[in-house]
Amino acid sequence: MIERYKKQELFLGRDNQAKLHDAHVLVVGAGALGSSSAEMLARAGVGNLTIVDRDYVEWSNLQRQQLYTESDASETLPKAVAAKMRLSQINSEITIEAIVSDVNSQNIEELVAGKSVIVDATDNFETRLIVNDAAVKFGIPFVFGACVGSYGLSFTVQPGVTPCLHCLMDNLPTQGMTCDTVGVISPIVSVVASFQVTRVFQLLTGCEVPPVLNSFDIWRGESSKINIEKLKQSSCPTCGEAATFPYLSFENSTKTDVLCGRDAVQLRPGGAKVPSLELLAQAVVGISDEVIANTYLLSFKYEGHRIVLFRDGRAIIHGTNDPVRARSIYNRIIS
Ligand SMILES: [Zn+2]
């Protein structure tokens, strides 16, 4: 028994501790949920961790993204890099790979290759649906997690056993809300990440994972669970009989065009549903300035960027020529 895992090994057993050591977990996103999950996985001795994130550390992250420090924010370090540095201090005996990248239909298959389990720690449904498609296609369990305000939810996609995220989309209440529009408190992050990491332990050690969607409102002290077994849809394009994995195709992914000479990037969403301009107008009114809404568009200023959303789902993000940065800002507003 290795001293550092002694207490965990008493609970899981020596053979199961060895299974954690041999595993390779992909954490998609290194924000609040990703920080919290990755720290627990590293401390638990999961032998190989890959963390992928496109953003950098900002001061507004420090309230809940537990791996990061003031100096990370001052240096504008990429989150994946800062996360790897901190995790290596926590556990130098595991292998940690940091990838600074957007996750999209072009790179997801390479990212999931050889992984034992995928932890969802993204902030938007477009990326989640891409990951869900790849997880089901390659038969890798995918542990969904999301939180906004004081509310959070989690369930596990077990390919071939449970419904997938695509099947359950209409049952998920957090769509259209993001941490940047309604805020979030850190305790709900810990709750959701704890459920996710527990599921990872169960999956890696071959234990049964309950087919339930757990949800919590930590402010109200409420929790509930729904059995998801019967929610699998035979016509689902991801896990149904004639699966086409639509989010792995370039046609259905969000396209970005740098608008030359305008210091702006245009985004054109692919297959994912975009909330109505009216709903978005309600969401942005409290968090942005200079809001202009008319029949055709919604324009507002957010963190120094002028953002224009059109009724057909297009968006123009002014003040950047970087498509990844533009996509990140877009997903903070539109989940
Ligand atoms: Zn499905």
Coordinates of C-alpha atoms and ligand atoms in Angstrom, one line a residue:
M1 CA 0.0 0.0 0.0
I2 CA 1.5 3.4 -1.0
E3 CA 1.3 5.8 1.9
R4 CA -0.3 8.6 0.0
Y5 CA -3.3 6.6 -1.1
K6 CA -3.7 4.6 2.1
K7 CA -7.1 5.9 3.1
Q8 CA -8.5 5.7 -0.5
E9 CA -7.1 2.2 -0.9
L10 CA -8.9 1.1 2.3
F11 CA -12.2 2.0 0.6
L12 CA -11.5 1.1 -3.0
G13 CA -9.2 -1.9 -2.6
R14 CA -5.6 -2.3 -3.8
D15 CA -6.6 -3.7 -7.2
N16 CA -8.9 -0.8 -7.8
Q17 CA -6.2 1.7 -6.8
A18 CA -4.0 0.1 -9.5
K19 CA -6.8 0.6 -12.0
L20 CA -6.8 4.3 -11.3
H21 CA -3.0 4.4 -11.8
D22 CA -3.4 2.8 -15.2
A23 CA -6.2 5.0 -16.4
H24 CA -6.1 8.0 -18.7
V25 CA -8.8 10.6 -18.1
L26 CA -9.6 13.5 -20.4
V27 CA -10.9 16.6 -18.7
V28 CA -12.6 18.9 -21.3
G29 CA -12.3 22.4 -20.0
A30 CA -10.2 23.8 -17.1
G31 CA -12.7 26.3 -15.7
A32 CA -14.5 25.8 -12.4
L33 CA -15.6 22.2 -12.9
G34 CA -12.4 21.2 -14.6
S35 CA -10.2 22.7 -11.8
S36 CA -12.2 20.9 -9.1
S37 CA -12.4 17.6 -10.9
A38 CA -8.7 17.6 -12.1
E39 CA -7.5 18.3 -8.6
M40 CA -9.5 15.4 -7.1
L41 CA -8.3 13.1 -9.9
A42 CA -4.7 14.1 -9.4
R43 CA -4.8 13.7 -5.7
A44 CA -6.5 10.3 -6.1
G45 CA -3.6 9.0 -8.2
V46 CA -5.3 8.7 -11.6
G47 CA -2.1 8.0 -13.6
N48 CA -2.7 10.0 -16.7
L49 CA -4.6 13.2 -17.1
T50 CA -5.1 15.2 -20.2
I51 CA -6.6 18.7 -19.7
V52 CA -7.7 20.7 -22.7
D53 CA -8.8 24.4 -22.5
R54 CA -8.8 27.4 -24.9
D55 CA -8.9 30.2 -22.4
Y56 CA -6.5 32.0 -20.1
V57 CA -6.8 32.8 -16.4
E58 CA -8.7 36.0 -15.6
W59 CA -9.3 37.7 -12.2
S60 CA -13.0 36.9 -12.4
N61 CA -12.1 33.2 -12.4
L62 CA -10.4 33.2 -9.0
Q63 CA -13.6 33.1 -7.0
R64 CA -14.3 29.5 -8.0
Q65 CA -11.6 28.0 -10.2
Q66 CA -9.6 26.5 -7.4
L67 CA -6.3 25.7 -9.2
Y68 CA -5.5 29.3 -10.1
T69 CA -3.7 32.1 -8.3
E70 CA -3.4 35.8 -8.6
S71 CA -0.1 35.5 -10.3
D72 CA -1.7 33.2 -13.0
A73 CA -4.3 36.0 -13.6
S74 CA -1.6 38.7 -13.7
E75 CA 0.5 36.7 -16.2
T76 CA -2.6 35.8 -18.3
L77 CA -1.5 32.2 -18.3
P78 CA -3.5 29.7 -20.4
K79 CA -5.7 27.7 -18.0
A80 CA -4.4 24.3 -19.2
V81 CA -0.8 25.4 -18.5
A82 CA -1.5 26.9 -15.1
A83 CA -3.6 23.8 -14.2
K84 CA -0.7 21.5 -15.1
M85 CA 1.7 23.5 -13.0
R86 CA -0.5 23.4 -9.9
L87 CA -1.4 19.7 -10.4
S88 CA 2.2 18.7 -10.8
Q89 CA 2.9 20.3 -7.4
I90 CA 0.0 18.4 -5.9
N91 CA 1.1 15.0 -7.4
S92 CA 4.4 14.7 -9.2
E93 CA 4.0 11.0 -9.7
I94 CA 1.3 11.2 -12.4
T95 CA 1.5 12.2 -16.1
I96 CA -0.3 15.4 -16.9
E97 CA -0.7 16.7 -20.4
A98 CA -1.9 20.3 -21.0
I99 CA -3.4 21.2 -24.3
V100 CA -4.2 24.8 -25.1
S101 CA -6.8 24.5 -27.8
D102 CA -10.4 24.9 -28.8
V103 CA -12.3 21.6 -28.8
N104 CA -14.1 21.2 -32.1
S105 CA -15.2 18.6 -34.7
Q106 CA -11.8 18.6 -36.3
N107 CA -9.7 17.6 -33.2
I108 CA -12.1 15.8 -30.9
E109 CA -11.4 12.3 -32.3
E110 CA -7.7 12.7 -31.7
L111 CA -8.4 14.1 -28.2
V112 CA -10.5 11.2 -27.1
A113 CA -8.3 8.4 -28.6
G114 CA -7.0 6.0 -25.9
K115 CA -8.9 7.7 -23.0
S116 CA -10.6 5.6 -20.3
V117 CA -13.2 8.2 -19.4
I118 CA -14.1 11.8 -20.5
V119 CA -15.1 14.4 -17.9
D120 CA -17.3 17.2 -19.2
A121 CA -16.1 20.5 -17.7
T122 CA -17.1 22.8 -20.6
D123 CA -19.3 25.9 -20.4
N124 CA -21.4 25.3 -23.5
F125 CA -23.7 22.8 -25.2
E126 CA -22.1 23.0 -28.6
T127 CA -18.8 21.6 -27.3
R128 CA -20.6 19.1 -25.1
L129 CA -22.5 17.7 -28.1
I130 CA -19.3 17.3 -30.1
V131 CA -17.7 15.4 -27.1
N132 CA -20.9 13.3 -26.7
D133 CA -20.8 12.3 -30.3
A134 CA -17.1 11.2 -30.1
A135 CA -17.7 9.4 -26.7
V136 CA -20.6 7.3 -28.1
K137 CA -18.8 6.7 -31.4
F138 CA -15.7 5.3 -29.7
G139 CA -17.5 3.7 -26.7
I140 CA -15.9 5.9 -24.0
P141 CA -18.0 6.9 -20.9
F142 CA -18.7 10.6 -20.7
V143 CA -19.5 12.2 -17.4
F144 CA -21.7 15.2 -17.9
G145 CA -21.7 18.1 -15.4
A146 CA -23.1 21.7 -15.5
C147 CA -23.8 24.4 -13.0
V148 CA -25.2 28.0 -13.0
G149 CA -26.2 30.1 -10.1
S150 CA -26.7 27.7 -7.2
Y151 CA -28.0 24.9 -9.4
G152 CA -26.2 22.0 -10.9
L153 CA -26.7 18.6 -12.5
S154 CA -24.8 15.6 -13.6
F155 CA -25.3 12.2 -15.3
T156 CA -23.1 9.7 -17.0
V157 CA -23.4 8.7 -20.7
Q158 CA -22.4 5.0 -20.8
P159 CA -22.3 4.2 -24.6
G160 CA -24.6 1.2 -25.4
V161 CA -26.2 1.3 -22.0
T162 CA -27.7 4.7 -21.2
P163 CA -29.2 7.5 -23.3
C164 CA -26.6 10.0 -24.5
L165 CA -26.6 13.8 -24.0
H166 CA -28.4 14.2 -27.4
C167 CA -31.3 12.1 -26.1
L168 CA -31.6 14.1 -22.9
M169 CA -31.2 17.6 -24.3
D170 CA -34.9 18.5 -23.9
N171 CA -34.8 17.4 -20.2
L172 CA -32.0 19.7 -19.3
P173 CA -33.1 23.0 -17.7
T174 CA -29.8 25.0 -17.8
Q175 CA -29.8 25.7 -21.6
G176 CA -29.7 29.4 -22.5
M177 CA -28.2 30.3 -19.1
T178 CA -24.5 30.8 -18.5
C179 CA -22.3 31.7 -15.5
D180 CA -21.7 35.0 -17.3
T181 CA -25.4 35.9 -17.5
V182 CA -26.8 34.5 -14.2
G183 CA -23.6 34.0 -12.1
V184 CA -22.5 31.1 -10.1
I185 CA -21.4 30.3 -6.5
S186 CA -18.5 28.0 -5.8
P187 CA -20.2 25.4 -3.5
I188 CA -22.3 24.1 -6.4
V189 CA -19.2 23.6 -8.5
S190 CA -17.7 21.4 -5.7
V191 CA -21.0 19.4 -5.5
V192 CA -21.2 18.7 -9.3
A193 CA -17.5 18.0 -9.6
S194 CA -17.7 15.6 -6.6
F195 CA -20.5 13.6 -8.3
Q196 CA -18.5 13.5 -11.6
V197 CA -15.3 12.3 -9.9
T198 CA -17.2 9.7 -8.0
R199 CA -18.6 8.4 -11.3
V200 CA -15.1 8.4 -12.7
F201 CA -13.9 6.2 -9.8
Q202 CA -16.8 3.8 -10.4
L203 CA -16.2 3.6 -14.1
L204 CA -12.5 3.0 -13.8
T205 CA -12.9 0.3 -11.2
G206 CA -15.7 -1.5 -13.0
C207 CA -18.4 -0.7 -10.4
E208 CA -22.0 -0.1 -11.4
V209 CA -22.9 3.5 -12.2
P210 CA -26.5 4.4 -11.4
P211 CA -28.4 5.5 -14.6
V212 CA -29.7 8.7 -13.0
L213 CA -29.6 12.4 -13.6
N214 CA -28.8 14.0 -10.3
S215 CA -29.7 17.7 -9.8
F216 CA -29.1 20.0 -6.9
D217 CA -30.0 23.5 -5.8
I218 CA -27.5 24.2 -3.0
W219 CA -29.0 27.5 -2.0
R220 CA -32.4 26.0 -1.5
G221 CA -30.9 22.7 -0.1
E222 CA -32.8 20.7 -2.6
S223 CA -31.8 17.7 -4.7
S224 CA -33.5 15.3 -7.0
K225 CA -32.8 12.4 -9.3
I226 CA -34.4 11.1 -12.4
N227 CA -34.0 7.6 -13.8
I228 CA -32.8 8.1 -17.4
E229 CA -33.0 4.5 -18.6
K230 CA -36.2 5.0 -20.5
L231 CA -35.2 8.3 -22.1
K232 CA -33.0 6.7 -24.8
Q233 CA -34.4 7.6 -28.2
S234 CA -34.1 5.0 -30.9
S235 CA -34.0 7.8 -33.5
C236 CA -31.2 9.6 -31.8
P237 CA -28.6 10.7 -34.4
T238 CA -25.8 10.0 -31.9
C239 CA -26.8 6.7 -30.1
G240 CA -29.8 5.5 -32.2
E241 CA -30.0 2.7 -34.7
A242 CA -28.9 4.8 -37.6
A243 CA -26.3 7.0 -35.8
T244 CA -24.7 9.7 -38.0
F245 CA -22.7 11.6 -35.3
P246 CA -23.8 15.0 -36.7
Y247 CA -21.6 17.1 -34.4
L248 CA -18.5 15.4 -35.7
S249 CA -19.1 16.9 -39.1
F250 CA -17.7 20.2 -40.2
E251 CA -21.0 21.3 -41.7
N252 CA -22.7 21.3 -38.2
S253 CA -19.9 23.1 -36.4
T254 CA -19.7 26.8 -35.8
K255 CA -17.7 28.6 -38.4
T256 CA -15.6 31.6 -37.8
D257 CA -14.4 34.3 -40.3
V258 CA -12.0 37.0 -39.4
L259 CA -13.4 40.2 -40.9
C260 CA -10.4 41.8 -42.5
G261 CA -9.7 45.4 -41.6
R262 CA -12.5 45.5 -39.0
D263 CA -10.9 44.0 -35.9
A264 CA -13.8 41.6 -35.7
V265 CA -14.7 37.9 -36.0
Q266 CA -18.0 36.6 -37.4
L267 CA -19.4 33.3 -36.0
R268 CA -22.0 31.2 -37.9
P269 CA -23.5 28.5 -35.7
G270 CA -23.8 25.1 -37.3
G271 CA -26.4 22.5 -36.0
A272 CA -26.9 23.7 -32.4
K273 CA -30.0 25.6 -31.5
V274 CA -29.5 29.3 -30.7
P275 CA -31.9 31.0 -28.2
S276 CA -34.2 33.7 -29.6
L277 CA -33.0 37.3 -29.7
E278 CA -35.7 38.2 -27.2
L279 CA -34.4 35.7 -24.7
L280 CA -30.9 36.8 -25.2
A281 CA -31.9 40.4 -24.8
Q282 CA -33.3 39.6 -21.3
A283 CA -30.1 37.7 -20.5
V284 CA -27.6 40.4 -21.4
V285 CA -29.5 43.5 -20.0
G286 CA -27.9 43.1 -16.6
I287 CA -24.4 42.3 -17.6
S288 CA -23.7 44.6 -20.5
D289 CA -23.8 48.2 -21.6
E290 CA -25.2 50.1 -24.6
V291 CA -27.8 47.4 -25.4
I292 CA -29.6 48.1 -28.7
A293 CA -32.4 45.7 -29.8
N294 CA -34.5 45.9 -32.9
T295 CA -36.3 43.4 -35.2
Y296 CA -33.1 42.3 -36.9
L297 CA -30.4 42.3 -34.3
L298 CA -29.2 42.7 -30.7
S299 CA -26.1 44.8 -30.1
F300 CA -24.4 45.3 -26.8
K301 CA -21.0 46.0 -25.2
Y302 CA -19.5 43.2 -23.1
E303 CA -16.0 43.2 -21.5
G304 CA -14.8 45.8 -23.9
H305 CA -16.2 44.0 -27.0
R306 CA -19.1 45.2 -29.1
I307 CA -21.2 42.1 -29.8
V308 CA -23.9 42.0 -32.5
L309 CA -26.2 39.0 -32.6
F310 CA -28.4 38.5 -35.7
R311 CA -31.8 36.7 -35.8
D312 CA -30.3 34.0 -38.1
G313 CA -27.9 33.0 -35.3
R314 CA -24.8 34.8 -36.7
A315 CA -22.7 36.9 -34.3
I316 CA -20.0 39.5 -34.9
I317 CA -17.5 40.0 -32.0
H318 CA -15.7 43.3 -32.4
G319 CA -12.3 44.0 -30.8
T320 CA -10.5 40.8 -31.7
N321 CA -9.0 39.1 -34.7
D322 CA -8.6 35.8 -32.8
P323 CA -11.3 33.2 -33.7
V324 CA -10.7 31.2 -30.5
R325 CA -11.1 34.2 -28.3
A326 CA -14.3 35.2 -30.2
R327 CA -15.7 31.7 -29.8
S328 CA -14.9 31.8 -26.1
I329 CA -16.7 35.2 -25.6
Y330 CA -19.7 34.0 -27.7
N331 CA -20.1 30.8 -25.5
R332 CA -20.0 32.9 -22.4
I333 CA -23.2 34.6 -23.5
I334 CA -24.8 31.8 -25.5
S335 CA -24.7 28.3 -24.0
Ligands
ZN1 ZN -28.7 9.5 -27.9

